[in-house]
Short mmCIF file of C-alpha atoms in Angstrom, two decimals:
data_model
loop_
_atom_site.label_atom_id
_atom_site.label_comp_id
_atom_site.label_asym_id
_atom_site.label_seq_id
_atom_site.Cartn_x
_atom_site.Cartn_y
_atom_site.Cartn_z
CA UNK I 1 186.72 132.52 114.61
CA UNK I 2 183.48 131.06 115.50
CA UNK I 3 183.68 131.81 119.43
CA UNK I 4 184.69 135.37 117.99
CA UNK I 5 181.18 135.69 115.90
CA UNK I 6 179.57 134.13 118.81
CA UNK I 7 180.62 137.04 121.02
CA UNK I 8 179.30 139.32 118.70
CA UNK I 9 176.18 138.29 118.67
CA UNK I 10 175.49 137.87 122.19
CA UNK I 11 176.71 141.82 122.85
CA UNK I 12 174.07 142.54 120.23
CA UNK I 13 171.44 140.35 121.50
CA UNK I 14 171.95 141.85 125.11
CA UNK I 15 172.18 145.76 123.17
CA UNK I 16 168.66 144.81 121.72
CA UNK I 17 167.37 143.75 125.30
CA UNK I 18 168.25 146.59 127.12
CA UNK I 19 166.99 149.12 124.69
CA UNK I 20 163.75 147.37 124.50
CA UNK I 21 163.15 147.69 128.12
CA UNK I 22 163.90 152.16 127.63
CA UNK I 23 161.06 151.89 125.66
CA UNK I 24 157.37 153.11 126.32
CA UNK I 25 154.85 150.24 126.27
CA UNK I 26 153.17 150.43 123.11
CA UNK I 27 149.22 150.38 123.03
CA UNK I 28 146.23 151.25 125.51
CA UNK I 29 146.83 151.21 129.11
CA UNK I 30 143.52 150.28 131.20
CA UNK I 31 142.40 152.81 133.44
CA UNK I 32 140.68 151.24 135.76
CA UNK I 33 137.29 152.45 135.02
CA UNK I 34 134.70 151.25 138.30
CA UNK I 35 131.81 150.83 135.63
CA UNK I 36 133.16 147.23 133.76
CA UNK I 37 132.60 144.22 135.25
CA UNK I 38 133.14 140.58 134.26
CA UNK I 39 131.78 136.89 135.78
CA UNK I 40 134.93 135.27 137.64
CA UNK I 41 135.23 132.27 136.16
CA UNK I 42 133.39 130.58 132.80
CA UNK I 43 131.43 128.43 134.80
CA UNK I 44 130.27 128.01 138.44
CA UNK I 45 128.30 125.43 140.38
CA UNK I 46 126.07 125.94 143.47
CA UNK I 47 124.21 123.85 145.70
CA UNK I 48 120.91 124.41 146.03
CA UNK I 49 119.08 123.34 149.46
CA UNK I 50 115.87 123.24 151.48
CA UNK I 51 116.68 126.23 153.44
CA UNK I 52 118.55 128.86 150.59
CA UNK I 53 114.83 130.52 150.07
CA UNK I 54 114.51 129.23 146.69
CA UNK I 55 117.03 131.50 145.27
CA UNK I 56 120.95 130.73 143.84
CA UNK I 57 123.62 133.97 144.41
CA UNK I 58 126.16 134.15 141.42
CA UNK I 59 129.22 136.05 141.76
CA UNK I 60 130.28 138.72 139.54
CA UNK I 61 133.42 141.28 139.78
CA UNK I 62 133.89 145.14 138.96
CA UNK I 63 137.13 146.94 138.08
CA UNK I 64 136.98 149.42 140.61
CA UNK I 65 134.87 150.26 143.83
CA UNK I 66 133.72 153.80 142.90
CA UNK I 67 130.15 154.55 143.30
CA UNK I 68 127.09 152.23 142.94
CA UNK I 69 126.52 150.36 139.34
CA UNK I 70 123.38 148.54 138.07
CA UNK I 71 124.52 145.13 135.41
CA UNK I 72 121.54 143.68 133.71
CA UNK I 73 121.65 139.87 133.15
CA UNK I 74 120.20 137.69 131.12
CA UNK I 75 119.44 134.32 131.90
CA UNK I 76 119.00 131.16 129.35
CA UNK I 77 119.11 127.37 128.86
CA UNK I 78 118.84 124.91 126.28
CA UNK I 79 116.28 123.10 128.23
CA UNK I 80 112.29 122.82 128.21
CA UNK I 81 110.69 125.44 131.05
CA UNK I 82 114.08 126.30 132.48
CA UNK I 83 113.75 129.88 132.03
CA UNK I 84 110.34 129.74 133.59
CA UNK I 85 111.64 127.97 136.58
CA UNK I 86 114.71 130.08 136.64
CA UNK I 87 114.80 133.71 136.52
CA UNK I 88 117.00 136.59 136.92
CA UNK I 89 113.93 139.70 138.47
CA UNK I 90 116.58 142.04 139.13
CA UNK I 91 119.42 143.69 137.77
CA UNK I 92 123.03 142.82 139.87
CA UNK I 93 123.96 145.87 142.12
CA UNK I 94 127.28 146.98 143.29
CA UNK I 95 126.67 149.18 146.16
CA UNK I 96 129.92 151.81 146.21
CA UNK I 97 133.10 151.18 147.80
CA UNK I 98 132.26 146.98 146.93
CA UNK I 99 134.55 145.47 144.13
CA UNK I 100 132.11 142.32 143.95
CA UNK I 101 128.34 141.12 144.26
CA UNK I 102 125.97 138.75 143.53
CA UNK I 103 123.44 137.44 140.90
CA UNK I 104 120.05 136.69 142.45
CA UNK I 105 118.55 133.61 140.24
CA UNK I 106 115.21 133.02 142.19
CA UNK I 107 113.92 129.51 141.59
CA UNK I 108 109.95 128.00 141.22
CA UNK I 109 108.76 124.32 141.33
CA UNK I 110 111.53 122.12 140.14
CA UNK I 111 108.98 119.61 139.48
CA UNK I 112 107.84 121.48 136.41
CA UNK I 113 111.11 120.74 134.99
CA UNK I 114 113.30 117.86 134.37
CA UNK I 115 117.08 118.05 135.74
CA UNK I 116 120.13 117.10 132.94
CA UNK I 117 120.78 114.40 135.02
CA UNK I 118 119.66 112.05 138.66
CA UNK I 119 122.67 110.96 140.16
CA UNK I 120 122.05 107.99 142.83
CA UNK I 121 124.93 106.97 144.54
CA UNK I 122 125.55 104.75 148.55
CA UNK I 123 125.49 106.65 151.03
CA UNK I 124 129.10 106.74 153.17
CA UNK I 125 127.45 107.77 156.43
CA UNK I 126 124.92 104.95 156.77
CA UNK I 127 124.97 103.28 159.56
CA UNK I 128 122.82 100.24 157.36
CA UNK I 129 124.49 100.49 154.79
CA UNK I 130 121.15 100.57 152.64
CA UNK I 131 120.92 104.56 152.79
CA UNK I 132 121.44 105.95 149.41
CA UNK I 133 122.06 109.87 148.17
CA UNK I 134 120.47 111.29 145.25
CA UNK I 135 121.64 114.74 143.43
CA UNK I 136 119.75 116.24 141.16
CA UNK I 137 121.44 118.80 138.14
CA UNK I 138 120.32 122.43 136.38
CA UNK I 139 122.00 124.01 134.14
CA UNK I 140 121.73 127.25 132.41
CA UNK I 141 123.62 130.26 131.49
CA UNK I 142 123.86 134.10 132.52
CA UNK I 143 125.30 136.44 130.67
CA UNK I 144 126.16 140.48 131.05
CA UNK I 145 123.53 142.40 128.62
CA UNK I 146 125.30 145.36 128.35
CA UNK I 147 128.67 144.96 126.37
CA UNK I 148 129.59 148.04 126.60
CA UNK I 149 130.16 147.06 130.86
CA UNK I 150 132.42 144.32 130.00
CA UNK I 151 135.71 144.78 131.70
CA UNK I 152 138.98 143.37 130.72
CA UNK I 153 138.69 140.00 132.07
CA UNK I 154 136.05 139.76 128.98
CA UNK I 155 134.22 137.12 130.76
CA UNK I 156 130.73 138.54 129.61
CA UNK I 157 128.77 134.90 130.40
CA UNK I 158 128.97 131.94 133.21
CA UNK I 159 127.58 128.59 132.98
CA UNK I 160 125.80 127.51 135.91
CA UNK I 161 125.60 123.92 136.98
CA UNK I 162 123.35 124.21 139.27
CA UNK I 163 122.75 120.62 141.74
CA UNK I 164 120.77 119.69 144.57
CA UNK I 165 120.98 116.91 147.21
CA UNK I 166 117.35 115.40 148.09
CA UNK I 167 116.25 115.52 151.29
CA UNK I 168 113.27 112.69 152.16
CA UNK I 169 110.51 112.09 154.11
CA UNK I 170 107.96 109.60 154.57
CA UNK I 171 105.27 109.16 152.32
CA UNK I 172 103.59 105.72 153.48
CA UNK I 173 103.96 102.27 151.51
CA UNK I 174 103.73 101.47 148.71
CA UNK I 175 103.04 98.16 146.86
CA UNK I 176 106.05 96.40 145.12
CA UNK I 177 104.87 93.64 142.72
CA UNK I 178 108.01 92.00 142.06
CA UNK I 179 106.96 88.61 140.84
CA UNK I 180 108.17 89.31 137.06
CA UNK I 181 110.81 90.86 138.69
CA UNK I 182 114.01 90.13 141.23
CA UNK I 183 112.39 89.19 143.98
CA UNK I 184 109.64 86.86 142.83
CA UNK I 185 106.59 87.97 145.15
CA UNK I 186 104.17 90.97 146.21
CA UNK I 187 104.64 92.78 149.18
CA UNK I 188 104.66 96.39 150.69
CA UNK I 189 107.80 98.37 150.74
CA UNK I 190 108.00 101.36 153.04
CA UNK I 191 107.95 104.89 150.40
CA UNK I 192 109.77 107.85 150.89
CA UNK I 193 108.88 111.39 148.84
CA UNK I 194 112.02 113.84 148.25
CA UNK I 195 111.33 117.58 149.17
CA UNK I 196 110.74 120.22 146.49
CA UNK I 197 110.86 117.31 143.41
CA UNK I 198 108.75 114.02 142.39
CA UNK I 199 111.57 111.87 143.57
CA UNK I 200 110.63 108.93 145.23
CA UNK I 201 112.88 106.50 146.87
CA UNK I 202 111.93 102.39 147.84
CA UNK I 203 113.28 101.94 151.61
CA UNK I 204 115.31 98.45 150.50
CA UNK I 205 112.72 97.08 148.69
CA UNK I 206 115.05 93.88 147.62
CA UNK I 207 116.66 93.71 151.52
CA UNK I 208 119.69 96.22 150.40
CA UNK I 209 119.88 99.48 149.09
CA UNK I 210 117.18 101.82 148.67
CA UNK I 211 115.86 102.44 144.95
CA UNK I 212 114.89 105.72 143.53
CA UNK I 213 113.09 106.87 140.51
CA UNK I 214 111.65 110.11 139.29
CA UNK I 215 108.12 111.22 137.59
CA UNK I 216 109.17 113.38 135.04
CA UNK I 217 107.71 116.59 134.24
CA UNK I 218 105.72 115.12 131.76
CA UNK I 219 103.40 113.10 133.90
CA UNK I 220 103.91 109.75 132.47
CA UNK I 221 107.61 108.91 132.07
CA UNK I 222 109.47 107.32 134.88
CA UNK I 223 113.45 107.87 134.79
CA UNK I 224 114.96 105.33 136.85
CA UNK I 225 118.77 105.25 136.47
CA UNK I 226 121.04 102.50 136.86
CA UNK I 227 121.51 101.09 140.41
CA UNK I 228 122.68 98.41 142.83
CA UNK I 229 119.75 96.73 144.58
CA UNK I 230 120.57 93.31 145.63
CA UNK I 231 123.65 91.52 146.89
CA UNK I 232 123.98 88.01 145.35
CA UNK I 233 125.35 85.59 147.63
CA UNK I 234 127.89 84.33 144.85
CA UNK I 235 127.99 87.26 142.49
CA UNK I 236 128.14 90.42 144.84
CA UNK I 237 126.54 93.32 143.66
CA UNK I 238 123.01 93.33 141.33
CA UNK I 239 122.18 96.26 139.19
CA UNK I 240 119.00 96.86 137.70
CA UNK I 241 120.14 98.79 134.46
CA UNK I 242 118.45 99.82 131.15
CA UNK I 243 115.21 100.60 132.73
CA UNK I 244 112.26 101.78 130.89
CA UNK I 245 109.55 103.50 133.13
CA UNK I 246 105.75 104.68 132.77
CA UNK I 247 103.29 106.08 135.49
CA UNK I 248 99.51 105.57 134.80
CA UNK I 249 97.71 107.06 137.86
CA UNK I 250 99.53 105.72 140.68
CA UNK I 251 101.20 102.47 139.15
CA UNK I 252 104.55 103.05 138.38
CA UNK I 253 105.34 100.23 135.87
CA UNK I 254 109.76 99.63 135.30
CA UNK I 255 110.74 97.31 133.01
CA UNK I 256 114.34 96.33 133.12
CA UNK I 257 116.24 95.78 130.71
CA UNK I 258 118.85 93.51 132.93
CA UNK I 259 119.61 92.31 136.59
CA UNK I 260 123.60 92.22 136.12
CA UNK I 261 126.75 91.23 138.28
CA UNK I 262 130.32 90.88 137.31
CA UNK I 263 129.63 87.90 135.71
CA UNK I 264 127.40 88.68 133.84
CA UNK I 265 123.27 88.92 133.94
CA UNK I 266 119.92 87.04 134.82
CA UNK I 267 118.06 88.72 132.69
CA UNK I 268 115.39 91.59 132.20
CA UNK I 269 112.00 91.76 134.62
CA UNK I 270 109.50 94.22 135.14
CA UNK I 271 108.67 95.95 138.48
CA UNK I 272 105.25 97.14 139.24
CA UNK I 273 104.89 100.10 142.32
CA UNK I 274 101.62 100.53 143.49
CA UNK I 275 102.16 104.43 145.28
CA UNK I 276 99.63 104.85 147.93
#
C-alpha cells in the first residue's frame, strides 16, 4: 500500500515538473541595454611603479558595445590627503564597439601621505642575503556616480588596494649611534633613499639585513616596523620590534621597545641615525 502511494506521488511530482518548464518565465527579462555598466569585481589591487606615469588604470565593464558612453566616478578614502593625492580628472570612456575600459586614477607625491601599511620583508633574490624588499599600501574606493548606469552585475563601487614596491638609490651615509643600542658603538652605515617616498633603508647596519624606516607625512614621526637585523650566534634571528620613532632635523631617534629571538629578548635600546 505504501509503494502504491509512493507511486503516486512521484507521477505527480514529475506532472508538476514538466508543466513548470511549459511555462513563460515570470518577471523582467534584461535587454541588454549598451548604456549600464558595473566594476568587475568588489575590489582590485594594482601595482604601482616608477615607470606607470604616475597614474593607476581600473577596469570597468558595459552591457553591450553599442556606441560611445561617458561613466563619471567618484573617488574616496577614509584616509588623511588621499583624495588630494589621488584623483579621478576624467570621466571613464567606452569608445563604441568596446565592452570594457579603464579608470584613470592619476597620482601626486606619495610623500604627502602616509600608506595603511610598510611591509619589509628578505629579499629571495639576494645574492647576500642582506637585501631586503619593502611594499608600500593605498587604499581607497571608486564608485559609479550615476545609478541610473548601473547594470545588472550591480557592482556600482571597487575597493582599490593600491601597493608599491620601493625602488632605492644611494643617498650617502649616514651616522648610526648604536651604543644604547644592539651594537654597542658609533659608526657610519652606508644610506639608501627609496624613489617617489621618504623611505629610507640602513645598508646592514648590524652586519645582516638592511633596516628601513619611514618619515611620515607629518614631519616628525618615524614608523619603523618590526624587523630582523642581527643573527645571534646561539639564538638565530634578532628582531627589533615595538619601535617608537621621532625625526628632529636630521636625527632620526628609534627607541625599541625589544631586541627578541626565539628564546626570548635582551631587552629595549635606542638607535640614533644621524642622515647626512
Amino acid at each position: 500500500m505504501r509503494k502504491y502511494k509512493f507511486n503516486i506521488m512521484l507521477v505527480a511530482l514529475f506532472a508538476f515538473l514538466f508543466s513548470s518548464c511549459d511555462q513563460e518565465p515570470k518577471g523582467a527579462i534584461y535587454s541588454g541595454d549598451s548604456k549600464k555598466t558595473s566594476f568587475l569585481a568588489a575590489s582590485y589591487s594594482p601595482a604601482m611603479t616608477d615607470t606607470d606615469g604616475k597614474k593607476i588604470l581600473v577596469p570597468i565593464g558595459r552591457t553591450g558595445t553599442e556606441g560611445t558612453l561617458s561613466v563619471p566616478i567618484k573617488l574616496t578614502s577614509t584616509l588623511a590627503g588621499y583624495t588630494t593625492v589621488f584623483t579621478v580628472p576624467n570621466p571613464a570612456v567606452f569608445e563604441a564597439g568596446k565592452g570594457s575600459t579603464d579608470v584613470v586614477v592619476n597620482y601626486s607625491d606619495l610623500a604627502l601621505i602616509n600608506p595603511s601599511s610598510l611591509a619589509i620583508s628578505a629579499d629571495a633574490t639576494s645574492s647576500t642575503g642582506k637585501d631586503i624588499i619593502v611594499n608600500l599600501a593605498f587604499p581607497f574606493k571608486l564608485e559609479i556616480a550615476d545609478t541610473t548606469l548601473m547594470s545588472p552585475n550591480n557592482i556600482r563601487a571597487v575597493s582599490v588596494n593600491a601597493s608599491k614596491k620601493l625602488n632605492f638609490e644611494a643617498a650617502g651615509k649616514a651616522l648610526l649611534n648604536s651604543v644604547d643600542g644592539w651594537y654597542g658603538e658609533t659608526y657610519e652605515v652606508d644610506l639608501q633613499k627609496a624613489i617617489g617616498a621618504n623611505v629610507y633603508k640602513l645598508k646592514s647596519p648590524f652586519g645582516y639585513r638592511d633596516v628601513a624606516f619611514m618619515i611620515s607625512s607629518d614631519g616628525k614621526t618615524v614608523l619603523c616596523p618590526n624587523q630582523i637585523i642581527d643573527k645571534h650566534s646561539t639564538y638565530g634571528d634578532v628582531t627589533m620590534g615595538t619601535v617608537k620613532g621621532s625625526i628632529s632635523g636630521k636625527v632620526v631617534t628609534l627607541t625599541v621597545g625589544g631586541y627578541t629571538v626565539a628564546a626570548g629578548s635582551f631587552g629595549g635600546g635606542v638607535e640614533i641615525i644621524t642622515l647626512p
